[in-house]
PDB file of N, CA and C in Angstrom:
ATOM      1  N   UNK A  28       0.915  -1.411   0.131  1.00 92.00           N
ATOM      2  CA  UNK A  28      -0.158   0.187   0.019  1.00 92.00           C
ATOM      3  C   UNK A  28       0.933   1.266  -0.041  1.00 92.00           C
ATOM      4  N   UNK A  29       2.079   1.212   0.716  1.00 93.00           N
ATOM      5  CA  UNK A  29       2.834   2.414   0.726  1.00 93.00           C
ATOM      6  C   UNK A  29       3.428   2.755  -0.463  1.00 93.00           C
ATOM      7  N   UNK A  30       3.583   1.803  -1.480  1.00 95.00           N
ATOM      8  CA  UNK A  30       4.240   1.892  -2.846  1.00 95.00           C
ATOM      9  C   UNK A  30       3.067   2.698  -3.541  1.00 95.00           C
ATOM     10  N   UNK A  31       1.932   2.220  -3.266  1.00 94.00           N
ATOM     11  CA  UNK A  31       0.814   2.930  -4.160  1.00 94.00           C
ATOM     12  C   UNK A  31       0.470   4.390  -3.557  1.00 94.00           C
ATOM     13  N   UNK A  32       0.816   4.302  -2.351  1.00 95.00           N
ATOM     14  CA  UNK A  32       0.361   6.067  -1.893  1.00 95.00           C
ATOM     15  C   UNK A  32       1.345   6.854  -2.276  1.00 95.00           C
ATOM     16  N   UNK A  33       2.947   6.584  -2.632  1.00 94.00           N
ATOM     17  CA  UNK A  33       3.971   7.091  -2.828  1.00 94.00           C
ATOM     18  C   UNK A  33       3.708   7.392  -4.238  1.00 94.00           C
ATOM     19  N   UNK A  34       3.348   6.374  -5.254  1.00 95.00           N
ATOM     20  CA  UNK A  34       3.095   6.891  -6.370  1.00 95.00           C
ATOM     21  C   UNK A  34       2.332   8.272  -6.658  1.00 95.00           C
ATOM     22  N   UNK A  35       1.205   7.893  -5.683  1.00 94.00           N
ATOM     23  CA  UNK A  35      -0.046   8.941  -5.873  1.00 94.00           C
ATOM     24  C   UNK A  35       0.676  10.144  -5.786  1.00 94.00           C
ATOM     25  N   UNK A  36       1.428  10.211  -4.664  1.00 93.00           N
ATOM     26  CA  UNK A  36       1.845  11.563  -4.349  1.00 93.00           C
ATOM     27  C   UNK A  36       3.123  11.977  -5.230  1.00 93.00           C
ATOM     28  N   UNK A  37       3.816  10.994  -5.927  1.00 94.00           N
ATOM     29  CA  UNK A  37       4.637  11.474  -6.815  1.00 94.00           C
ATOM     30  C   UNK A  37       4.158  12.085  -7.897  1.00 94.00           C
ATOM     31  N   UNK A  38       2.884  11.649  -8.482  1.00 93.00           N
ATOM     32  CA  UNK A  38       1.945  12.171  -9.531  1.00 93.00           C
ATOM     33  C   UNK A  38       1.533  13.509  -8.951  1.00 93.00           C
ATOM     34  N   UNK A  39       1.036  13.530  -7.699  1.00 89.00           N
ATOM     35  CA  UNK A  39       0.370  14.882  -7.634  1.00 89.00           C
ATOM     36  C   UNK A  39       1.476  15.930  -7.311  1.00 89.00           C
ATOM     37  N   UNK A  40       2.314  15.770  -6.823  1.00 89.00           N
ATOM     38  CA  UNK A  40       3.471  16.743  -6.557  1.00 89.00           C
ATOM     39  C   UNK A  40       4.566  16.563  -7.688  1.00 89.00           C
ATOM     40  N   UNK A  41       4.190  16.217  -8.963  1.00 90.00           N
ATOM     41  CA  UNK A  41       5.407  16.016  -9.795  1.00 90.00           C
ATOM     42  C   UNK A  41       5.804  17.691 -10.280  1.00 90.00           C
ATOM     43  N   UNK A  42       6.982  17.741 -10.416  1.00 89.00           N
ATOM     44  CA  UNK A  42       7.608  18.818 -10.951  1.00 89.00           C
ATOM     45  C   UNK A  42       7.459  19.768  -9.915  1.00 89.00           C
ATOM     46  N   UNK A  43       7.265  19.577  -8.305  1.00 88.00           N
ATOM     47  CA  UNK A  43       7.254  20.559  -7.093  1.00 88.00           C
ATOM     48  C   UNK A  43       8.355  20.239  -6.269  1.00 88.00           C
ATOM     49  N   UNK A  44       8.799  21.347  -5.948  1.00 89.00           N
ATOM     50  CA  UNK A  44       9.873  21.126  -4.896  1.00 89.00           C
ATOM     51  C   UNK A  44       9.561  21.411  -3.426  1.00 89.00           C
ATOM     52  N   UNK A  45       9.669  20.211  -2.797  1.00 91.00           N
ATOM     53  CA  UNK A  45       9.461  19.700  -1.366  1.00 91.00           C
ATOM     54  C   UNK A  45      10.477  20.479  -0.477  1.00 91.00           C
ATOM     55  N   UNK A  46      10.273  21.425   0.617  1.00 92.00           N
ATOM     56  CA  UNK A  46      11.287  21.930   1.539  1.00 92.00           C
ATOM     57  C   UNK A  46      11.010  21.576   2.956  1.00 92.00           C
ATOM     58  N   UNK A  47      11.836  21.183   3.699  1.00 92.00           N
ATOM     59  CA  UNK A  47      12.091  20.462   4.781  1.00 92.00           C
ATOM     60  C   UNK A  47      12.494  21.296   6.063  1.00 92.00           C
ATOM     61  N   UNK A  48      11.660  22.159   6.626  1.00 92.00           N
ATOM     62  CA  UNK A  48      12.124  22.904   7.882  1.00 92.00           C
ATOM     63  C   UNK A  48      12.014  22.308   8.912  1.00 92.00           C
ATOM     64  N   UNK A  49      13.263  22.189   9.788  1.00 92.00           N
ATOM     65  CA  UNK A  49      13.631  21.702  10.983  1.00 92.00           C
ATOM     66  C   UNK A  49      13.706  22.905  12.051  1.00 92.00           C
ATOM     67  N   UNK A  50      12.762  22.726  13.193  1.00 93.00           N
ATOM     68  CA  UNK A  50      12.965  23.736  14.226  1.00 93.00           C
ATOM     69  C   UNK A  50      13.201  22.692  15.470  1.00 93.00           C
ATOM     70  N   UNK A  51      14.258  23.230  15.869  1.00 91.00           N
ATOM     71  CA  UNK A  51      14.931  22.464  17.180  1.00 91.00           C
ATOM     72  C   UNK A  51      14.632  23.428  18.389  1.00 91.00           C
ATOM     73  N   UNK A  52      13.289  23.280  18.856  1.00 92.00           N
ATOM     74  CA  UNK A  52      12.838  24.375  20.005  1.00 92.00           C
ATOM     75  C   UNK A  52      13.335  23.427  21.426  1.00 92.00           C
ATOM     76  N   UNK A  53      13.102  24.362  22.489  1.00 91.00           N
ATOM     77  CA  UNK A  53      13.456  23.936  23.716  1.00 91.00           C
ATOM     78  C   UNK A  53      12.947  22.678  24.256  1.00 91.00           C
ATOM     79  N   UNK A  54      11.500  22.588  23.954  1.00 92.00           N
ATOM     80  CA  UNK A  54      10.816  21.547  24.640  1.00 92.00           C
ATOM     81  C   UNK A  54      10.448  20.590  23.283  1.00 92.00           C
ATOM     82  N   UNK A  55      10.721  20.745  22.028  1.00 93.00           N
ATOM     83  CA  UNK A  55      10.021  20.132  21.027  1.00 93.00           C
ATOM     84  C   UNK A  55      11.010  20.097  19.622  1.00 93.00           C
ATOM     85  N   UNK A  56      11.002  19.046  18.672  1.00 92.00           N
ATOM     86  CA  UNK A  56      11.496  19.135  17.209  1.00 92.00           C
ATOM     87  C   UNK A  56      10.482  19.137  16.635  1.00 92.00           C
ATOM     88  N   UNK A  57      10.214  20.144  15.534  1.00 93.00           N
ATOM     89  CA  UNK A  57       9.083  20.398  14.630  1.00 93.00           C
ATOM     90  C   UNK A  57       9.816  20.079  13.284  1.00 93.00           C
ATOM     91  N   UNK A  58       9.068  19.268  12.354  1.00 93.00           N
ATOM     92  CA  UNK A  58       9.498  19.229  11.216  1.00 93.00           C
ATOM     93  C   UNK A  58       8.538  19.776  10.293  1.00 93.00           C
ATOM     94  N   UNK A  59       8.541  20.614   9.315  1.00 94.00           N
ATOM     95  CA  UNK A  59       7.687  21.072   8.470  1.00 94.00           C
ATOM     96  C   UNK A  59       7.801  20.878   6.999  1.00 94.00           C
ATOM     97  N   UNK A  60       7.105  20.291   6.280  1.00 94.00           N
ATOM     98  CA  UNK A  60       7.246  20.087   4.829  1.00 94.00           C
ATOM     99  C   UNK A  60       6.264  20.974   3.880  1.00 94.00           C
ATOM    100  N   UNK A  61       6.791  21.858   3.187  1.00 92.00           N
ATOM    101  CA  UNK A  61       5.960  22.810   2.150  1.00 92.00           C
ATOM    102  C   UNK A  61       6.363  22.850   0.855  1.00 92.00           C
ATOM    103  N   UNK A  62       5.580  23.001   0.015  1.00 90.00           N
ATOM    104  CA  UNK A  62       5.985  23.150  -1.384  1.00 90.00           C
ATOM    105  C   UNK A  62       6.613  24.399  -1.634  1.00 90.00           C
ATOM    106  N   UNK A  63       7.174  24.566  -2.567  1.00 88.00           N
ATOM    107  CA  UNK A  63       7.601  25.762  -3.373  1.00 88.00           C
ATOM    108  C   UNK A  63       6.921  26.743  -3.588  1.00 88.00           C
ATOM    109  N   UNK A  64       5.393  26.291  -3.563  1.00 87.00           N
ATOM    110  CA  UNK A  64       4.295  27.515  -3.734  1.00 87.00           C
ATOM    111  C   UNK A  64       3.689  27.766  -2.420  1.00 87.00           C
ATOM    112  N   UNK A  65       4.418  27.178  -1.460  1.00 87.00           N
ATOM    113  CA  UNK A  65       4.190  27.727  -0.213  1.00 87.00           C
ATOM    114  C   UNK A  65       3.118  26.689   0.565  1.00 87.00           C
ATOM    115  N   UNK A  66       2.241  25.643  -0.152  1.00 89.00           N
ATOM    116  CA  UNK A  66       1.457  24.808   0.530  1.00 89.00           C
ATOM    117  C   UNK A  66       1.969  23.905   1.480  1.00 89.00           C
ATOM    118  N   UNK A  67       1.563  23.766   2.467  1.00 92.00           N
ATOM    119  CA  UNK A  67       1.731  22.746   3.715  1.00 92.00           C
ATOM    120  C   UNK A  67       1.557  21.486   3.232  1.00 92.00           C
ATOM    121  N   UNK A  68       2.406  20.401   3.514  1.00 93.00           N
ATOM    122  CA  UNK A  68       1.937  19.158   3.113  1.00 93.00           C
ATOM    123  C   UNK A  68       1.662  18.095   4.415  1.00 93.00           C
ATOM    124  N   UNK A  69       2.800  18.332   5.464  1.00 93.00           N
ATOM    125  CA  UNK A  69       2.679  17.922   6.624  1.00 93.00           C
ATOM    126  C   UNK A  69       3.611  18.466   7.519  1.00 93.00           C
ATOM    127  N   UNK A  70       3.216  18.240   9.002  1.00 94.00           N
ATOM    128  CA  UNK A  70       3.877  18.963  10.206  1.00 94.00           C
ATOM    129  C   UNK A  70       4.135  17.830  11.126  1.00 94.00           C
ATOM    130  N   UNK A  71       5.106  17.756  11.511  1.00 93.00           N
ATOM    131  CA  UNK A  71       5.616  16.406  12.280  1.00 93.00           C
ATOM    132  C   UNK A  71       6.042  17.341  13.744  1.00 93.00           C
ATOM    133  N   UNK A  72       5.755  16.909  15.013  1.00 94.00           N
ATOM    134  CA  UNK A  72       6.316  17.429  16.547  1.00 94.00           C
ATOM    135  C   UNK A  72       6.546  16.319  16.967  1.00 94.00           C
ATOM    136  N   UNK A  73       7.835  16.223  17.774  1.00 91.00           N
ATOM    137  CA  UNK A  73       8.062  15.024  18.792  1.00 91.00           C
ATOM    138  C   UNK A  73       8.589  16.054  19.989  1.00 91.00           C
ATOM    139  N   UNK A  74       8.175  15.728  21.012  1.00 91.00           N
ATOM    140  CA  UNK A  74       8.497  16.693  21.967  1.00 91.00           C
ATOM    141  C   UNK A  74       9.759  15.944  22.782  1.00 91.00           C
ATOM    142  N   UNK A  75      10.774  16.501  23.343  1.00 85.00           N
ATOM    143  CA  UNK A  75      11.691  15.953  23.786  1.00 85.00           C
ATOM    144  C   UNK A  75      11.860  15.088  25.233  1.00 85.00           C
ATOM    145  N   UNK A  76      10.442  15.412  25.765  1.00 83.00           N
ATOM    146  CA  UNK A  76      10.229  14.610  26.945  1.00 83.00           C
ATOM    147  C   UNK A  76       9.970  13.086  26.556  1.00 83.00           C
ATOM    148  N   UNK A  77       9.878  12.757  25.126  1.00 80.00           N
ATOM    149  CA  UNK A  77       9.413  11.369  24.590  1.00 80.00           C
ATOM    150  C   UNK A  77       8.115  10.960  24.792  1.00 80.00           C
ATOM    151  N   UNK A  78       7.155  11.682  25.548  1.00 77.00           N
ATOM    152  CA  UNK A  78       5.874  11.306  25.767  1.00 77.00           C
ATOM    153  C   UNK A  78       4.737  11.693  24.611  1.00 77.00           C
ATOM    154  N   UNK A  79       5.151  12.548  23.863  1.00 82.00           N
ATOM    155  CA  UNK A  79       4.033  12.882  22.822  1.00 82.00           C
ATOM    156  C   UNK A  79       4.608  13.064  21.489  1.00 82.00           C
ATOM    157  N   UNK A  80       3.861  12.409  20.198  1.00 87.00           N
ATOM    158  CA  UNK A  80       4.240  12.628  19.107  1.00 87.00           C
ATOM    159  C   UNK A  80       3.054  13.231  18.501  1.00 87.00           C
ATOM    160  N   UNK A  81       2.974  14.115  17.459  1.00 89.00           N
ATOM    161  CA  UNK A  81       2.018  14.629  16.613  1.00 89.00           C
ATOM    162  C   UNK A  81       2.248  14.674  15.087  1.00 89.00           C
ATOM    163  N   UNK A  82       1.352  14.386  14.369  1.00 90.00           N
ATOM    164  CA  UNK A  82       1.496  14.230  12.995  1.00 90.00           C
ATOM    165  C   UNK A  82       0.355  15.087  12.574  1.00 90.00           C
ATOM    166  N   UNK A  83       0.202  16.365  11.569  1.00 92.00           N
ATOM    167  CA  UNK A  83      -0.777  16.724  10.880  1.00 92.00           C
ATOM    168  C   UNK A  83      -0.436  17.017   9.411  1.00 92.00           C
ATOM    169  N   UNK A  84      -1.205  16.201   8.648  1.00 93.00           N
ATOM    170  CA  UNK A  84      -1.277  16.409   7.272  1.00 93.00           C
ATOM    171  C   UNK A  84      -2.264  17.053   6.842  1.00 93.00           C
ATOM    172  N   UNK A  85      -2.023  17.803   5.649  1.00 92.00           N
ATOM    173  CA  UNK A  85      -3.027  18.666   4.908  1.00 92.00           C
ATOM    174  C   UNK A  85      -4.406  17.607   4.842  1.00 92.00           C
ATOM    175  N   UNK A  86      -5.364  18.325   5.509  1.00 91.00           N
ATOM    176  CA  UNK A  86      -6.827  17.678   5.133  1.00 91.00           C
ATOM    177  C   UNK A  86      -6.926  17.526   3.780  1.00 91.00           C
ATOM    178  N   UNK A  87      -6.794  18.245   2.703  1.00 90.00           N
ATOM    179  CA  UNK A  87      -7.447  17.947   1.452  1.00 90.00           C
ATOM    180  C   UNK A  87      -6.393  17.109   0.941  1.00 90.00           C
ATOM    181  N   UNK A  88      -5.153  16.760   1.103  1.00 92.00           N
ATOM    182  CA  UNK A  88      -4.453  15.679   0.947  1.00 92.00           C
ATOM    183  C   UNK A  88      -5.106  14.520   1.424  1.00 92.00           C
ATOM    184  N   UNK A  89      -4.995  14.258   2.596  1.00 92.00           N
ATOM    185  CA  UNK A  89      -5.684  13.284   3.406  1.00 92.00           C
ATOM    186  C   UNK A  89      -7.022  12.549   2.506  1.00 92.00           C
ATOM    187  N   UNK A  90      -7.848  13.744   2.600  1.00 91.00           N
ATOM    188  CA  UNK A  90      -9.159  13.199   1.858  1.00 91.00           C
ATOM    189  C   UNK A  90      -8.729  12.565   0.551  1.00 91.00           C
ATOM    190  N   UNK A  91      -7.828  13.137  -0.383  1.00 91.00           N
ATOM    191  CA  UNK A  91      -7.561  12.604  -1.672  1.00 91.00           C
ATOM    192  C   UNK A  91      -7.068  11.385  -1.641  1.00 91.00           C
ATOM    193  N   UNK A  92      -6.275  11.184  -0.976  1.00 94.00           N
ATOM    194  CA  UNK A  92      -5.664   9.931  -0.453  1.00 94.00           C
ATOM    195  C   UNK A  92      -6.709   8.786  -0.163  1.00 94.00           C
ATOM    196  N   UNK A  93      -7.423   8.905   0.815  1.00 93.00           N
ATOM    197  CA  UNK A  93      -8.584   7.942   1.576  1.00 93.00           C
ATOM    198  C   UNK A  93      -9.452   7.679   0.542  1.00 93.00           C
ATOM    199  N   UNK A  94      -9.835   8.584  -0.609  1.00 93.00           N
ATOM    200  CA  UNK A  94     -11.030   8.633  -1.783  1.00 93.00           C
ATOM    201  C   UNK A  94     -10.406   7.515  -2.506  1.00 93.00           C
ATOM    202  N   UNK A  95      -9.327   7.421  -2.736  1.00 92.00           N
ATOM    203  CA  UNK A  95      -8.572   6.512  -3.812  1.00 92.00           C
ATOM    204  C   UNK A  95      -8.504   5.017  -3.225  1.00 92.00           C
ATOM    205  N   UNK A  96      -7.809   4.924  -1.831  1.00 93.00           N
ATOM    206  CA  UNK A  96      -7.322   3.824  -1.070  1.00 93.00           C
ATOM    207  C   UNK A  96      -7.916   3.585   0.137  1.00 93.00           C
ATOM    208  N   UNK A  97      -8.337   2.443   0.386  1.00 92.00           N
ATOM    209  CA  UNK A  97      -9.006   2.016   1.652  1.00 92.00           C
ATOM    210  C   UNK A  97      -8.399   1.688   2.794  1.00 92.00           C
ATOM    211  N   UNK A  98      -7.410   2.975   3.264  1.00 93.00           N
ATOM    212  CA  UNK A  98      -6.502   2.509   4.640  1.00 93.00           C
ATOM    213  C   UNK A  98      -6.841   3.505   5.436  1.00 93.00           C
ATOM    214  N   UNK A  99      -6.412   3.279   6.555  1.00 92.00           N
ATOM    215  CA  UNK A  99      -6.660   4.183   7.608  1.00 92.00           C
ATOM    216  C   UNK A  99      -5.849   5.678   8.003  1.00 92.00           C
ATOM    217  N   UNK A 100      -6.469   6.540   8.524  1.00 91.00           N
ATOM    218  CA  UNK A 100      -5.727   7.920   8.564  1.00 91.00           C
ATOM    219  C   UNK A 100      -4.308   7.772   9.031  1.00 91.00           C
ATOM    220  N   UNK A 101      -4.240   7.190   9.972  1.00 91.00           N
ATOM    221  CA  UNK A 101      -2.785   6.936  10.792  1.00 91.00           C
ATOM    222  C   UNK A 101      -1.992   6.319   9.830  1.00 91.00           C
ATOM    223  N   UNK A 102      -2.023   5.439   8.892  1.00 94.00           N
ATOM    224  CA  UNK A 102      -1.070   5.115   7.971  1.00 94.00           C
ATOM    225  C   UNK A 102      -0.803   5.999   6.602  1.00 94.00           C
ATOM    226  N   UNK A 103      -2.069   6.959   6.573  1.00 94.00           N
ATOM    227  CA  UNK A 103      -1.800   7.752   5.621  1.00 94.00           C
ATOM    228  C   UNK A 103      -0.861   8.791   6.079  1.00 94.00           C
ATOM    229  N   UNK A 104      -0.788   9.340   7.117  1.00 93.00           N
ATOM    230  CA  UNK A 104       0.219  10.279   8.138  1.00 93.00           C
ATOM    231  C   UNK A 104       1.386   9.503   7.862  1.00 93.00           C
ATOM    232  N   UNK A 105       1.726   8.307   8.340  1.00 93.00           N
ATOM    233  CA  UNK A 105       2.874   7.748   8.363  1.00 93.00           C
ATOM    234  C   UNK A 105       3.501   7.878   6.879  1.00 93.00           C
ATOM    235  N   UNK A 106       2.922   7.035   5.903  1.00 95.00           N
ATOM    236  CA  UNK A 106       3.098   7.214   4.267  1.00 95.00           C
ATOM    237  C   UNK A 106       3.730   8.638   4.069  1.00 95.00           C
ATOM    238  N   UNK A 107       2.934   9.856   4.044  1.00 95.00           N
ATOM    239  CA  UNK A 107       3.046  10.792   3.533  1.00 95.00           C
ATOM    240  C   UNK A 107       4.434  11.681   4.346  1.00 95.00           C
ATOM    241  N   UNK A 108       4.284  11.076   5.775  1.00 93.00           N
ATOM    242  CA  UNK A 108       5.881  11.765   6.183  1.00 93.00           C
ATOM    243  C   UNK A 108       7.324  11.282   5.668  1.00 93.00           C
ATOM    244  N   UNK A 109       7.011   9.960   5.596  1.00 94.00           N
ATOM    245  CA  UNK A 109       8.165   9.047   5.062  1.00 94.00           C
ATOM    246  C   UNK A 109       8.470   9.592   3.730  1.00 94.00           C
ATOM    247  N   UNK A 110       7.357  10.014   2.689  1.00 94.00           N
ATOM    248  CA  UNK A 110       7.594  10.231   1.323  1.00 94.00           C
ATOM    249  C   UNK A 110       8.150  11.359   1.400  1.00 94.00           C
ATOM    250  N   UNK A 111       7.766  12.449   2.281  1.00 93.00           N
ATOM    251  CA  UNK A 111       8.061  13.938   2.430  1.00 93.00           C
ATOM    252  C   UNK A 111       9.813  13.868   2.803  1.00 93.00           C
ATOM    253  N   UNK A 112      10.116  13.189   3.592  1.00 91.00           N
ATOM    254  CA  UNK A 112      11.381  12.976   4.042  1.00 91.00           C
ATOM    255  C   UNK A 112      12.416  12.475   2.656  1.00 91.00           C
ATOM    256  N   UNK A 113      11.719  11.707   2.242  1.00 92.00           N
ATOM    257  CA  UNK A 113      12.312  10.965   1.185  1.00 92.00           C
ATOM    258  C   UNK A 113      12.448  12.083  -0.153  1.00 92.00           C
ATOM    259  N   UNK A 114      11.372  12.974  -0.446  1.00 89.00           N
ATOM    260  CA  UNK A 114      11.328  13.443  -1.586  1.00 89.00           C
ATOM    261  C   UNK A 114      11.979  14.917  -1.391  1.00 89.00           C
ATOM    262  N   UNK A 115      11.938  15.577  -0.037  1.00 87.00           N
ATOM    263  CA  UNK A 115      12.740  16.889   0.066  1.00 87.00           C
ATOM    264  C   UNK A 115      14.081  17.055  -0.254  1.00 87.00           C
ATOM    265  N   UNK A 116      14.320  18.090  -0.847  1.00 74.00           N
ATOM    266  CA  UNK A 116      15.793  18.271  -1.158  1.00 74.00           C
ATOM    267  C   UNK A 116      16.328  19.272  -0.608  1.00 74.00           C
ATOM    268  N   UNK A 117      16.010  19.927  -0.185  1.00 70.00           N
ATOM    269  CA  UNK A 117      16.437  21.125   0.758  1.00 70.00           C
ATOM    270  C   UNK A 117      15.923  21.193   2.224  1.00 70.00           C
ATOM    271  N   UNK A 118      16.654  20.994   2.850  1.00 77.00           N
ATOM    272  CA  UNK A 118      16.841  21.283   4.409  1.00 77.00           C
ATOM    273  C   UNK A 118      17.060  22.150   4.930  1.00 77.00           C
ATOM    274  N   UNK A 119      16.126  23.018   5.769  1.00 75.00           N
ATOM    275  CA  UNK A 119      16.263  24.285   6.098  1.00 75.00           C
ATOM    276  C   UNK A 119      16.095  24.241   7.875  1.00 75.00           C
ATOM    277  N   UNK A 120      17.180  24.465   8.476  1.00 71.00           N
ATOM    278  CA  UNK A 120      17.364  24.441   9.750  1.00 71.00           C
ATOM    279  C   UNK A 120      17.034  25.499  10.705  1.00 71.00           C
ATOM    280  N   UNK A 121      16.077  25.931  11.540  1.00 60.00           N
ATOM    281  CA  UNK A 121      15.745  27.288  11.829  1.00 60.00           C
ATOM    282  C   UNK A 121      16.107  27.195  13.681  1.00 60.00           C
TER     283      UNK A 121
END
């Protein structure tokens, strides 16, 4: 299923640059993935305490993926996050 979702994302974001922003704050590490057009794809937050992790994927993107594939929202979030980490070419540490 992961391969199918990645193919969908590769088609949807063909010819689009994905930027990877990393914010290492005092209490958490945030990763944001945005397109060169400024559209947010996914935001991942891991708290340094280790007690909480949050992932937020663009709702329109989640809806598109779930319309084509019969998978759980949690799986969508994982696949999109992994795809973004793989696809992003420019890492910007803040």
